[in-house]
Amino acid sequence: MAKITKKEKSEALYQAILTLKTEEEVYNFFQDLCTVTELRAMEQRFEVATLLRQGMIYNDILERTGASSATISRVNRSLAFGHGGYQVYFEREAEKAAGGGEE
């Protein structure tokens, strides 16, 4: 997967996200930052990642989410060969579910 280099990215955006403390703050920030279409696309990709992680097959994911097979494939590649962002989230959620994580 191509990685955005430090020179290409805007650190200010990522730092801004790190300052947000509640789900409502995050929701409002992304409402201001993104169009409805962009938000729905990100929400869909996240749902696809969750379903792939649960072992659901492409056809069932397509039917459930409406995501294209290209989107499902792209998310699957990110899960398998990406930069570990999804993995960090899923590991932390598993820790919380097991009672080992902090709120």
PDB file of C-alpha atoms in Angstrom:
ATOM      1  CA  MET A   1       0.000   0.000   0.000  1.00  0.00           C
ATOM      2  CA  ALA A   2       1.251   3.471  -0.788  1.00  0.00           C
ATOM      3  CA  LYS A   3       2.054   5.501   2.264  1.00  0.00           C
ATOM      4  CA  ILE A   4       1.650   9.257   2.471  1.00  0.00           C
ATOM      5  CA  THR A   5       5.043  10.666   3.324  1.00  0.00           C
ATOM      6  CA  LYS A   6       5.492  13.077   6.201  1.00  0.00           C
ATOM      7  CA  LYS A   7       6.203  15.827   3.701  1.00  0.00           C
ATOM      8  CA  GLU A   8       2.913  15.187   1.857  1.00  0.00           C
ATOM      9  CA  LYS A   9       0.567  15.051   4.838  1.00  0.00           C
ATOM     10  CA  SER A  10      -0.788  17.826   6.958  1.00  0.00           C
ATOM     11  CA  GLU A  11       0.216  17.082  10.520  1.00  0.00           C
ATOM     12  CA  ALA A  12      -2.215  19.745  11.717  1.00  0.00           C
ATOM     13  CA  LEU A  13      -5.223  17.595  10.783  1.00  0.00           C
ATOM     14  CA  TYR A  14      -3.966  14.550  12.676  1.00  0.00           C
ATOM     15  CA  GLN A  15      -3.000  16.661  15.674  1.00  0.00           C
ATOM     16  CA  ALA A  16      -6.461  18.260  15.645  1.00  0.00           C
ATOM     17  CA  ILE A  17      -8.107  14.829  15.726  1.00  0.00           C
ATOM     18  CA  LEU A  18      -5.975  13.858  18.720  1.00  0.00           C
ATOM     19  CA  THR A  19      -7.341  16.830  20.704  1.00  0.00           C
ATOM     20  CA  LEU A  20     -10.937  15.572  20.472  1.00  0.00           C
ATOM     21  CA  LYS A  21     -12.149  13.911  23.655  1.00  0.00           C
ATOM     22  CA  THR A  22     -15.711  12.684  23.185  1.00  0.00           C
ATOM     23  CA  GLU A  23     -17.644  10.836  20.512  1.00  0.00           C
ATOM     24  CA  GLU A  24     -19.781  13.949  20.041  1.00  0.00           C
ATOM     25  CA  GLU A  25     -16.686  16.118  19.477  1.00  0.00           C
ATOM     26  CA  VAL A  26     -15.354  13.641  16.915  1.00  0.00           C
ATOM     27  CA  TYR A  27     -18.746  13.410  15.201  1.00  0.00           C
ATOM     28  CA  ASN A  28     -19.092  17.206  14.991  1.00  0.00           C
ATOM     29  CA  PHE A  29     -15.516  17.624  13.746  1.00  0.00           C
ATOM     30  CA  PHE A  30     -16.016  15.124  10.934  1.00  0.00           C
ATOM     31  CA  GLN A  31     -19.415  16.649  10.096  1.00  0.00           C
ATOM     32  CA  ASP A  32     -17.630  19.968   9.588  1.00  0.00           C
ATOM     33  CA  LEU A  33     -14.641  18.465   7.788  1.00  0.00           C
ATOM     34  CA  CYS A  34     -16.320  16.027   5.385  1.00  0.00           C
ATOM     35  CA  THR A  35     -19.254  15.923   3.045  1.00  0.00           C
ATOM     36  CA  VAL A  36     -22.060  13.469   3.797  1.00  0.00           C
ATOM     37  CA  THR A  37     -20.832  11.316   0.899  1.00  0.00           C
ATOM     38  CA  GLU A  38     -17.280  11.214   2.277  1.00  0.00           C
ATOM     39  CA  LEU A  39     -18.517  10.286   5.751  1.00  0.00           C
ATOM     40  CA  ARG A  40     -20.777   7.540   4.413  1.00  0.00           C
ATOM     41  CA  ALA A  41     -17.880   6.118   2.375  1.00  0.00           C
ATOM     42  CA  MET A  42     -15.621   6.023   5.451  1.00  0.00           C
ATOM     43  CA  GLU A  43     -18.394   4.505   7.575  1.00  0.00           C
ATOM     44  CA  GLN A  44     -18.997   1.874   4.895  1.00  0.00           C
ATOM     45  CA  ARG A  45     -15.303   0.966   4.642  1.00  0.00           C
ATOM     46  CA  PHE A  46     -15.089   0.643   8.418  1.00  0.00           C
ATOM     47  CA  GLU A  47     -18.152  -1.617   8.477  1.00  0.00           C
ATOM     48  CA  VAL A  48     -16.638  -3.712   5.676  1.00  0.00           C
ATOM     49  CA  ALA A  49     -13.385  -4.035   7.670  1.00  0.00           C
ATOM     50  CA  THR A  50     -15.313  -5.147  10.737  1.00  0.00           C
ATOM     51  CA  LEU A  51     -17.286  -7.737   8.784  1.00  0.00           C
ATOM     52  CA  LEU A  52     -14.177  -9.060   7.019  1.00  0.00           C
ATOM     53  CA  ARG A  53     -12.465  -9.390  10.371  1.00  0.00           C
ATOM     54  CA  GLN A  54     -15.463 -11.390  11.603  1.00  0.00           C
ATOM     55  CA  GLY A  55     -14.971 -13.754   8.657  1.00  0.00           C
ATOM     56  CA  MET A  56     -17.964 -12.725   6.577  1.00  0.00           C
ATOM     57  CA  ILE A  57     -17.665 -13.508   2.855  1.00  0.00           C
ATOM     58  CA  TYR A  58     -17.671 -10.888   0.096  1.00  0.00           C
ATOM     59  CA  ASN A  59     -21.175 -11.623  -1.228  1.00  0.00           C
ATOM     60  CA  ASP A  60     -22.722 -11.324   2.230  1.00  0.00           C
ATOM     61  CA  ILE A  61     -20.823  -8.094   2.903  1.00  0.00           C
ATOM     62  CA  LEU A  62     -21.922  -6.684  -0.444  1.00  0.00           C
ATOM     63  CA  GLU A  63     -25.537  -7.547   0.332  1.00  0.00           C
ATOM     64  CA  ARG A  64     -25.381  -6.186   3.876  1.00  0.00           C
ATOM     65  CA  THR A  65     -23.478  -2.944   3.236  1.00  0.00           C
ATOM     66  CA  GLY A  66     -24.045  -2.139  -0.426  1.00  0.00           C
ATOM     67  CA  ALA A  67     -20.281  -1.789  -0.843  1.00  0.00           C
ATOM     68  CA  SER A  68     -18.894  -2.668  -4.247  1.00  0.00           C
ATOM     69  CA  SER A  69     -16.664  -5.692  -4.654  1.00  0.00           C
ATOM     70  CA  ALA A  70     -13.828  -3.245  -5.447  1.00  0.00           C
ATOM     71  CA  THR A  71     -14.341  -1.489  -2.099  1.00  0.00           C
ATOM     72  CA  ILE A  72     -14.482  -4.784  -0.236  1.00  0.00           C
ATOM     73  CA  SER A  73     -11.310  -5.941  -1.975  1.00  0.00           C
ATOM     74  CA  ARG A  74      -9.528  -2.655  -1.222  1.00  0.00           C
ATOM     75  CA  VAL A  75     -10.452  -2.873   2.464  1.00  0.00           C
ATOM     76  CA  ASN A  76      -9.361  -6.515   2.547  1.00  0.00           C
ATOM     77  CA  ARG A  77      -5.952  -5.519   1.120  1.00  0.00           C
ATOM     78  CA  SER A  78      -5.662  -2.820   3.782  1.00  0.00           C
ATOM     79  CA  LEU A  79      -6.402  -5.368   6.488  1.00  0.00           C
ATOM     80  CA  ALA A  80      -3.834  -7.790   5.104  1.00  0.00           C
ATOM     81  CA  PHE A  81      -1.100  -5.490   3.826  1.00  0.00           C
ATOM     82  CA  GLY A  82      -1.888  -2.001   5.129  1.00  0.00           C
ATOM     83  CA  HIS A  83      -0.175   0.067   7.777  1.00  0.00           C
ATOM     84  CA  GLY A  84      -1.836  -1.590  10.767  1.00  0.00           C
ATOM     85  CA  GLY A  85      -4.376   1.111  11.552  1.00  0.00           C
ATOM     86  CA  TYR A  86      -7.344  -1.235  11.551  1.00  0.00           C
ATOM     87  CA  GLN A  87      -5.332  -3.791  13.521  1.00  0.00           C
ATOM     88  CA  VAL A  88      -4.565  -1.321  16.315  1.00  0.00           C
ATOM     89  CA  TYR A  89      -8.250  -0.545  16.657  1.00  0.00           C
ATOM     90  CA  PHE A  90      -9.372  -4.187  16.606  1.00  0.00           C
ATOM     91  CA  GLU A  91      -6.718  -5.192  19.160  1.00  0.00           C
ATOM     92  CA  ARG A  92      -7.713  -2.393  21.516  1.00  0.00           C
ATOM     93  CA  GLU A  93     -11.387  -3.275  21.208  1.00  0.00           C
ATOM     94  CA  ALA A  94     -10.576  -6.920  21.954  1.00  0.00           C
ATOM     95  CA  GLU A  95      -8.633  -5.828  25.057  1.00  0.00           C
ATOM     96  CA  LYS A  96     -11.585  -3.733  26.227  1.00  0.00           C
ATOM     97  CA  ALA A  97     -13.985  -6.628  25.642  1.00  0.00           C
ATOM     98  CA  ALA A  98     -11.715  -8.901  27.665  1.00  0.00           C
ATOM     99  CA  GLY A  99     -11.725  -6.389  30.509  1.00  0.00           C
ATOM    100  CA  GLY A 100      -8.122  -5.301  30.048  1.00  0.00           C
ATOM    101  CA  GLY A 101      -8.636  -1.903  28.464  1.00  0.00           C
ATOM    102  CA  GLU A 102      -9.234   1.505  29.954  1.00  0.00           C
ATOM    103  CA  GLU A 103     -12.252   3.594  29.130  1.00  0.00           C
TER     104      GLU A 103
END
